[in-house]
Amino acid sequence: MRQIGWVVVAAAAVVSGAACRREAATAPRVALLLPESKTARYETQDWPHFRARLTALGMKPDDILYGNANQDPLAQRTQAEAALANGARVLVLDPVDSDAAAAVADLARARGVPVVAYDRLIKGTDAVTAYISFDNERVGRLQAEGLLRALGGRAGASVVMINGSPTDNNAGMFKRGAHAVLDGKVTVTREYDTPDWSPDKAQAQMQQALTALGNKVDGVYAANDGTAGGVIAALKAAGVSPLPPVTGQDAELAAIQRILVGEQALTVYKAIRPEAEAAAELAFRLATGALAPAAVANEPAYRARVDNGRARVPALLLEPVVVTRANVKDTVIKDGFWKTADVCSGDTAAACRELGIP
Ligand code: BGC
């Protein structure tokens, strides 16, 4: 489905290019390549905000190329090649595989096209112009600190850890941050990486852990809201009651609703709009020649440096915020990330009234 979407976008670009060849030859194009669509943020936040900002800056929809790789690093490479062939002057790349994407970045550079690593770092290459993300180790720390609080400081509590995809550099950072907080304070009884960040695989792993542990689990570290959904489904199916505290990340609508009804302890809210808009603005300036790739390092917003194993990449790192039942109102609602009408329906209506939302 998504791949068909990509083909249509690319075909439309080709058709319009033929229709107004002179304009197509001069109009700068940018491409956004996202990694997957099982996690809600990409199609509902990243892509729409990125596109909206570029449109506001005056770019035509046909000049904004988009691909979603649906977890497949080869598909992502093909999408990058198609974007380059279709005249992209900047690639904004959120890699499925942080290591494999180095070859894509090198390919772009060979064509003189700057690459912006979006949300996930591209490792092992000096062909990355900038990195835009959150402080990802801090995300892991916030998740773990929230879990400890939800466990009420119970010494020796047993925790199952369901981490993210082993090919995603962020997943390693979340895990590292979480371990730095949890180790020595709780017992990690089972720990898994989740291929592709797949909620189904997270559910199967949790099921396996519950069987092995005879359903004894005091808390679960789930690296994002998609995997948290799988974990909670497994806990319910195994008849674990009351549910132990479960963490998450992304402030997905389903997770906010689970938090309100008490099924999930917390999520980590990352304001995706400023992330996507910063990427759009940088891509626009690079594509139009207003900013040279080498000059990004002097931009005050890109003061930070992130080591990708090959280079110190100029980086913009935004701050994540932990969200529990107590601050849903003052975070995601106040920010307009979710509207009251989205959040407060059906089962959550009573909790919303109790918490004074709106
Ligand atoms: C992102 C998370 C997302 C996960 C799964 C990570 O790299 O930072 O926001 O939930 O990938 O796609």
Short mmCIF file of C-alpha atoms and ligand atoms in Angstrom, two decimals:
data_model
loop_
_atom_site.label_atom_id
_atom_site.label_comp_id
_atom_site.label_asym_id
_atom_site.label_seq_id
_atom_site.Cartn_x
_atom_site.Cartn_y
_atom_site.Cartn_z
CA MET A 1 0.00 0.00 0.00
CA ARG A 2 2.68 2.48 1.07
CA GLN A 3 4.95 1.40 -1.71
CA ILE A 4 2.16 2.03 -4.17
CA GLY A 5 1.81 5.46 -2.57
CA TRP A 6 5.49 6.11 -3.21
CA VAL A 7 5.24 5.04 -6.85
CA VAL A 8 2.28 7.35 -7.35
CA VAL A 9 4.16 10.29 -5.83
CA ALA A 10 7.19 9.58 -7.97
CA ALA A 11 5.07 9.16 -11.10
CA ALA A 12 3.22 12.42 -10.41
CA ALA A 13 6.58 14.15 -10.08
CA VAL A 14 7.71 12.74 -13.42
CA VAL A 15 4.45 13.70 -15.14
CA SER A 16 4.51 17.25 -13.81
CA GLY A 17 8.18 17.45 -14.75
CA ALA A 18 7.27 16.68 -18.34
CA ALA A 19 4.41 19.18 -18.29
CA CYS A 20 6.54 22.11 -17.22
CA ARG A 21 10.05 21.10 -17.99
CA ARG A 22 11.69 24.46 -17.51
CA GLU A 23 10.19 24.94 -14.09
CA ALA A 24 11.01 21.37 -13.04
CA ALA A 25 14.60 21.94 -14.00
CA THR A 26 14.91 24.82 -11.54
CA ALA A 27 12.42 24.00 -8.75
CA PRO A 28 14.36 22.43 -5.90
CA ARG A 29 12.97 19.17 -4.58
CA VAL A 30 13.39 17.56 -1.21
CA ALA A 31 12.66 14.01 -0.11
CA LEU A 32 11.56 12.68 3.25
CA LEU A 33 12.17 8.96 3.78
CA LEU A 34 10.60 7.44 6.90
CA PRO A 35 11.24 3.95 8.29
CA GLU A 36 7.93 2.29 9.09
CA SER A 37 4.20 2.68 9.47
CA LYS A 38 3.26 0.42 12.40
CA THR A 39 4.20 3.23 14.75
CA ALA A 40 1.56 5.93 14.38
CA ARG A 41 3.79 9.00 14.48
CA TYR A 42 5.25 8.79 10.98
CA GLU A 43 2.09 8.99 8.90
CA THR A 44 0.06 11.09 11.35
CA GLN A 45 2.69 13.59 12.55
CA ASP A 46 6.13 13.57 10.94
CA TRP A 47 5.09 13.52 7.31
CA PRO A 48 2.11 15.93 7.55
CA HIS A 49 4.07 18.50 9.60
CA PHE A 50 7.09 18.25 7.32
CA ARG A 51 4.96 18.73 4.21
CA ALA A 52 2.93 21.57 5.75
CA ARG A 53 6.05 23.54 6.68
CA LEU A 54 7.54 23.17 3.21
CA THR A 55 4.27 24.16 1.60
CA ALA A 56 4.15 27.23 3.85
CA LEU A 57 7.67 28.06 2.66
CA GLY A 58 6.35 28.03 -0.90
CA MET A 59 7.25 24.59 -2.17
CA LYS A 60 4.83 22.88 -4.50
CA PRO A 61 3.45 19.51 -3.38
CA ASP A 62 5.00 17.82 -6.43
CA ASP A 63 8.44 18.92 -5.28
CA ILE A 64 8.10 17.23 -1.90
CA LEU A 65 8.93 13.56 -2.38
CA TYR A 66 7.97 11.03 0.26
CA GLY A 67 8.64 7.39 0.98
CA ASN A 68 7.89 5.05 3.87
CA ALA A 69 10.06 1.90 3.84
CA ASN A 70 7.77 -0.25 6.00
CA GLN A 71 10.73 -1.64 7.98
CA ASP A 72 12.62 -2.73 4.88
CA PRO A 73 16.14 -1.29 4.51
CA LEU A 74 16.33 -2.39 0.86
CA ALA A 75 13.04 -0.67 0.06
CA GLN A 76 14.44 2.43 1.73
CA ARG A 77 17.51 2.34 -0.45
CA THR A 78 15.33 1.98 -3.55
CA GLN A 79 13.25 4.94 -2.41
CA ALA A 80 16.38 7.01 -1.91
CA GLU A 81 17.63 6.12 -5.40
CA ALA A 82 14.24 7.03 -6.86
CA ALA A 83 14.27 10.35 -4.99
CA LEU A 84 17.74 11.15 -6.33
CA ALA A 85 16.68 10.16 -9.85
CA ASN A 86 13.63 12.41 -9.47
CA GLY A 87 15.70 15.45 -8.67
CA ALA A 88 15.78 15.56 -4.86
CA ARG A 89 18.39 18.11 -3.79
CA VAL A 90 18.22 17.10 -0.14
CA LEU A 91 17.46 13.74 1.47
CA VAL A 92 15.89 13.80 4.92
CA LEU A 93 16.41 10.21 6.00
CA ASP A 94 15.07 8.40 9.06
CA PRO A 95 16.87 5.10 8.57
CA VAL A 96 15.38 1.65 9.07
CA ASP A 97 18.93 0.49 9.69
CA SER A 98 21.32 3.07 11.12
CA ASP A 99 24.41 1.27 9.77
CA ALA A 100 23.11 0.20 6.35
CA ALA A 101 21.99 3.79 5.69
CA ALA A 102 25.64 4.89 5.49
CA ALA A 103 25.75 3.54 1.93
CA VAL A 104 22.65 5.59 1.05
CA ALA A 105 24.22 8.74 2.48
CA ASP A 106 27.43 8.07 0.52
CA LEU A 107 25.42 7.60 -2.66
CA ALA A 108 23.66 10.94 -2.11
CA ARG A 109 26.91 12.73 -1.46
CA ALA A 110 28.39 11.31 -4.63
CA ARG A 111 25.57 13.17 -6.42
CA GLY A 112 26.19 16.35 -4.41
CA VAL A 113 23.01 15.89 -2.37
CA PRO A 114 23.21 16.67 1.35
CA VAL A 115 21.65 14.20 3.79
CA VAL A 116 19.90 15.12 7.02
CA ALA A 117 19.61 12.23 9.51
CA TYR A 118 16.11 12.54 10.87
CA ASP A 119 15.27 11.21 14.34
CA ARG A 120 17.59 8.20 13.97
CA LEU A 121 21.31 8.68 13.45
CA ILE A 122 23.07 7.42 10.31
CA LYS A 123 26.29 5.82 11.46
CA GLY A 124 29.75 5.18 10.04
CA THR A 125 29.85 7.84 7.33
CA ASP A 126 31.01 11.43 7.06
CA ALA A 127 28.27 12.16 4.49
CA VAL A 128 25.72 13.35 7.06
CA THR A 129 25.17 17.11 6.99
CA ALA A 130 23.06 17.36 10.15
CA TYR A 131 21.14 15.31 12.68
CA ILE A 132 17.76 16.32 14.08
CA SER A 133 16.35 14.33 16.98
CA PHE A 134 15.68 14.25 20.70
CA ASP A 135 18.06 13.51 23.53
CA ASN A 136 17.48 9.80 23.18
CA GLU A 137 19.48 8.52 26.11
CA ARG A 138 17.43 10.88 28.22
CA VAL A 139 14.28 9.26 26.83
CA GLY A 140 15.47 5.94 28.26
CA ARG A 141 16.31 7.51 31.61
CA LEU A 142 12.91 9.19 31.83
CA GLN A 143 11.16 5.91 31.06
CA ALA A 144 13.13 4.06 33.74
CA GLU A 145 12.77 6.78 36.37
CA GLY A 146 9.03 6.82 35.74
CA LEU A 147 8.91 3.05 36.07
CA LEU A 148 10.76 3.19 39.41
CA ARG A 149 8.32 5.80 40.66
CA ALA A 150 5.37 3.68 39.57
CA LEU A 151 6.92 0.70 41.40
CA GLY A 152 6.94 2.83 44.54
CA GLY A 153 10.65 2.24 45.12
CA ARG A 154 10.00 -1.43 45.88
CA ALA A 155 13.45 -2.97 46.41
CA GLY A 156 14.29 -5.90 44.14
CA ALA A 157 11.17 -5.57 42.03
CA SER A 158 11.23 -7.82 38.94
CA VAL A 159 11.15 -6.09 35.59
CA VAL A 160 10.83 -7.39 32.02
CA MET A 161 12.49 -5.24 29.37
CA ILE A 162 11.10 -5.04 25.84
CA ASN A 163 13.54 -2.91 23.87
CA GLY A 164 13.26 -1.56 20.33
CA SER A 165 14.72 -2.70 17.03
CA PRO A 166 18.36 -3.77 17.09
CA THR A 167 18.99 -1.95 13.79
CA ASP A 168 17.81 1.41 15.19
CA ASN A 169 20.55 3.42 16.87
CA ASN A 170 17.90 5.13 19.02
CA ALA A 171 16.78 1.81 20.46
CA GLY A 172 20.30 1.23 21.78
CA MET A 173 20.30 4.68 23.36
CA PHE A 174 16.90 4.19 25.01
CA LYS A 175 18.13 0.86 26.36
CA ARG A 176 21.39 2.34 27.63
CA GLY A 177 19.60 5.20 29.39
CA ALA A 178 17.10 2.80 30.95
CA HIS A 179 19.77 0.40 32.19
CA ALA A 180 21.75 3.25 33.72
CA VAL A 181 18.77 3.96 35.96
CA LEU A 182 17.40 0.44 36.57
CA ASP A 183 20.56 -1.62 37.10
CA GLY A 184 21.17 -2.30 40.75
CA LYS A 185 17.68 -1.12 41.71
CA VAL A 186 15.49 -3.81 40.19
CA THR A 187 16.01 -7.33 38.87
CA VAL A 188 15.68 -7.56 35.10
CA THR A 189 14.25 -11.08 34.78
CA ARG A 190 13.85 -11.18 30.98
CA GLU A 191 15.05 -8.82 28.26
CA TYR A 192 14.37 -8.77 24.52
CA ASP A 193 15.11 -6.60 21.51
CA THR A 194 12.08 -6.29 19.25
CA PRO A 195 12.83 -6.76 15.53
CA ASP A 196 11.24 -3.96 13.47
CA TRP A 197 9.72 -2.46 16.64
CA SER A 198 6.80 -4.71 15.81
CA PRO A 199 3.95 -4.62 18.37
CA ASP A 200 3.05 -8.22 17.47
CA LYS A 201 6.57 -9.42 18.19
CA ALA A 202 6.58 -7.48 21.47
CA GLN A 203 3.36 -9.26 22.42
CA ALA A 204 4.84 -12.68 21.60
CA GLN A 205 7.97 -11.88 23.64
CA MET A 206 5.91 -10.76 26.63
CA GLN A 207 3.81 -13.91 26.38
CA GLN A 208 6.99 -15.99 26.43
CA ALA A 209 8.32 -14.08 29.46
CA LEU A 210 5.06 -14.54 31.38
CA THR A 211 5.07 -18.28 30.72
CA ALA A 212 8.70 -18.60 31.83
CA LEU A 213 8.11 -16.46 34.93
CA GLY A 214 4.79 -18.00 35.94
CA ASN A 215 3.14 -14.58 35.39
CA LYS A 216 5.34 -12.98 38.06
CA VAL A 217 6.29 -9.51 36.90
CA ASP A 218 6.24 -6.27 38.88
CA GLY A 219 6.86 -3.89 36.01
CA VAL A 220 7.57 -3.79 32.28
CA TYR A 221 9.92 -1.47 30.43
CA ALA A 222 8.45 -1.15 26.92
CA ALA A 223 10.51 1.09 24.66
CA ASN A 224 7.60 2.73 22.84
CA ASP A 225 3.82 2.88 22.81
CA GLY A 226 3.48 0.36 19.99
CA THR A 227 5.41 -2.27 21.92
CA ALA A 228 3.58 -1.23 25.12
CA GLY A 229 0.30 -2.05 23.34
CA GLY A 230 1.61 -5.55 22.57
CA VAL A 231 2.84 -5.99 26.15
CA ILE A 232 -0.49 -4.96 27.67
CA ALA A 233 -2.38 -7.28 25.31
CA ALA A 234 -0.15 -10.18 26.46
CA LEU A 235 -0.64 -9.29 30.15
CA LYS A 236 -4.41 -9.21 29.71
CA ALA A 237 -4.47 -12.45 27.73
CA ALA A 238 -2.49 -14.15 30.51
CA GLY A 239 -4.97 -12.87 33.08
CA VAL A 240 -2.44 -10.75 35.01
CA SER A 241 -4.46 -8.52 37.33
CA PRO A 242 -3.95 -5.85 38.43
CA LEU A 243 -1.76 -4.85 35.50
CA PRO A 244 1.83 -3.99 36.48
CA PRO A 245 3.17 -0.57 35.45
CA VAL A 246 4.21 -0.46 31.77
CA THR A 247 6.24 2.32 30.13
CA GLY A 248 6.09 3.67 26.57
CA GLN A 249 7.13 6.48 24.26
CA ASP A 250 5.61 8.72 21.56
CA ALA A 251 2.45 9.89 23.35
CA GLU A 252 0.38 7.97 20.80
CA LEU A 253 -3.34 8.55 21.16
CA ALA A 254 -3.98 4.93 22.16
CA ALA A 255 -1.29 5.21 24.85
CA ILE A 256 -2.66 8.46 26.26
CA GLN A 257 -6.04 6.76 26.53
CA ARG A 258 -4.50 3.72 28.24
CA ILE A 259 -2.76 6.07 30.68
CA LEU A 260 -6.05 7.79 31.47
CA VAL A 261 -7.81 4.51 32.26
CA GLY A 262 -4.81 3.20 34.25
CA GLU A 263 -3.54 0.50 31.88
CA GLN A 264 -0.20 2.16 31.09
CA ALA A 265 1.90 4.03 33.64
CA LEU A 266 3.60 6.56 31.39
CA THR A 267 4.76 7.56 27.97
CA VAL A 268 7.48 9.92 26.79
CA TYR A 269 6.18 12.84 24.79
CA LYS A 270 8.41 14.07 22.02
CA ALA A 271 6.96 17.13 20.33
CA ILE A 272 7.21 15.89 16.75
CA ARG A 273 5.97 19.09 15.15
CA PRO A 274 9.09 21.15 16.01
CA GLU A 275 11.25 18.19 14.98
CA ALA A 276 9.54 17.85 11.58
CA GLU A 277 9.42 21.61 11.04
CA ALA A 278 13.11 22.03 11.85
CA ALA A 279 13.88 19.31 9.30
CA ALA A 280 11.68 21.01 6.70
CA GLU A 281 13.31 24.40 7.28
CA LEU A 282 16.83 23.03 7.09
CA ALA A 283 15.99 20.99 3.98
CA PHE A 284 14.48 24.06 2.33
CA ARG A 285 17.54 26.22 3.00
CA LEU A 286 19.88 23.50 1.76
CA ALA A 287 17.78 22.75 -1.32
CA THR A 288 17.50 26.40 -2.35
CA GLY A 289 21.19 27.06 -1.77
CA ALA A 290 20.43 29.57 1.00
CA LEU A 291 22.64 27.53 3.31
CA ALA A 292 25.71 25.56 2.31
CA PRO A 293 26.05 22.10 3.90
CA ALA A 294 29.38 23.04 5.48
CA ALA A 295 27.80 26.12 7.08
CA VAL A 296 25.27 24.12 9.13
CA ALA A 297 27.96 23.62 11.78
CA ASN A 298 27.94 27.38 12.43
CA GLU A 299 24.18 27.61 12.91
CA PRO A 300 23.43 28.30 16.59
CA ALA A 301 20.61 25.72 16.61
CA TYR A 302 23.07 23.05 15.42
CA ARG A 303 25.70 23.71 18.05
CA ALA A 304 25.56 20.19 19.48
CA ARG A 305 27.77 17.46 18.01
CA VAL A 306 26.91 13.77 17.86
CA ASP A 307 29.60 11.22 17.11
CA ASN A 308 28.40 8.68 14.54
CA GLY A 309 31.60 6.66 14.61
CA ARG A 310 33.06 8.50 11.63
CA ALA A 311 32.33 12.18 12.16
CA ARG A 312 31.02 14.69 14.67
CA VAL A 313 27.67 15.58 13.16
CA PRO A 314 26.11 19.01 13.85
CA ALA A 315 22.93 18.23 15.75
CA LEU A 316 19.70 19.75 16.95
CA LEU A 317 18.46 17.74 19.95
CA LEU A 318 15.05 18.46 21.43
CA GLU A 319 13.91 17.70 24.98
CA PRO A 320 11.59 14.77 25.74
CA VAL A 321 8.95 15.04 28.49
CA VAL A 322 7.48 12.26 30.60
CA VAL A 323 3.68 12.02 30.64
CA THR A 324 1.62 10.31 33.32
CA ARG A 325 -2.05 10.56 34.21
CA ALA A 326 -1.19 13.59 36.36
CA ASN A 327 0.15 15.79 33.55
CA VAL A 328 -1.70 14.70 30.39
CA LYS A 329 -3.59 17.99 30.62
CA ASP A 330 -0.48 20.17 31.01
CA THR A 331 1.53 18.49 28.27
CA VAL A 332 -0.06 16.89 25.22
CA ILE A 333 -3.42 18.66 25.62
CA LYS A 334 -1.94 22.07 26.42
CA ASP A 335 0.46 21.76 23.48
CA GLY A 336 -2.33 20.82 21.08
CA PHE A 337 -0.58 17.52 20.31
CA TRP A 338 -3.97 15.94 20.96
CA LYS A 339 -7.34 17.62 21.20
CA THR A 340 -9.68 16.95 24.09
CA ALA A 341 -12.17 15.53 21.61
CA ASP A 342 -9.59 12.97 20.41
CA VAL A 343 -8.59 11.88 23.89
CA CYS A 344 -11.83 12.03 25.88
CA SER A 345 -14.26 9.62 24.31
CA GLY A 346 -15.98 6.47 25.52
CA ASP A 347 -13.97 4.77 28.25
CA THR A 348 -11.79 7.78 28.95
CA ALA A 349 -14.60 10.32 29.43
CA ALA A 350 -14.84 9.72 33.19
CA ALA A 351 -11.08 10.02 33.68
CA CYS A 352 -11.06 13.25 31.68
CA ARG A 353 -13.80 14.73 33.90
CA GLU A 354 -11.90 13.67 37.01
CA LEU A 355 -8.68 15.28 35.74
CA GLY A 356 -10.41 18.46 34.61
CA ILE A 357 -9.70 17.92 30.90
CA PRO A 358 -10.33 20.30 29.24
C1 BGC B 1 11.72 6.69 17.36
C2 BGC B 1 10.49 6.41 18.18
C3 BGC B 1 9.65 5.31 17.51
C4 BGC B 1 10.51 4.10 17.16
C5 BGC B 1 9.75 3.10 16.33
C6 BGC B 1 12.48 5.40 17.16
O1 BGC B 1 13.64 5.61 16.43
O2 BGC B 1 12.52 7.66 18.00
O3 BGC B 1 9.73 7.60 18.32
O4 BGC B 1 8.62 4.90 18.35
O5 BGC B 1 11.66 4.49 16.45
O6 BGC B 1 9.51 3.54 15.05
#
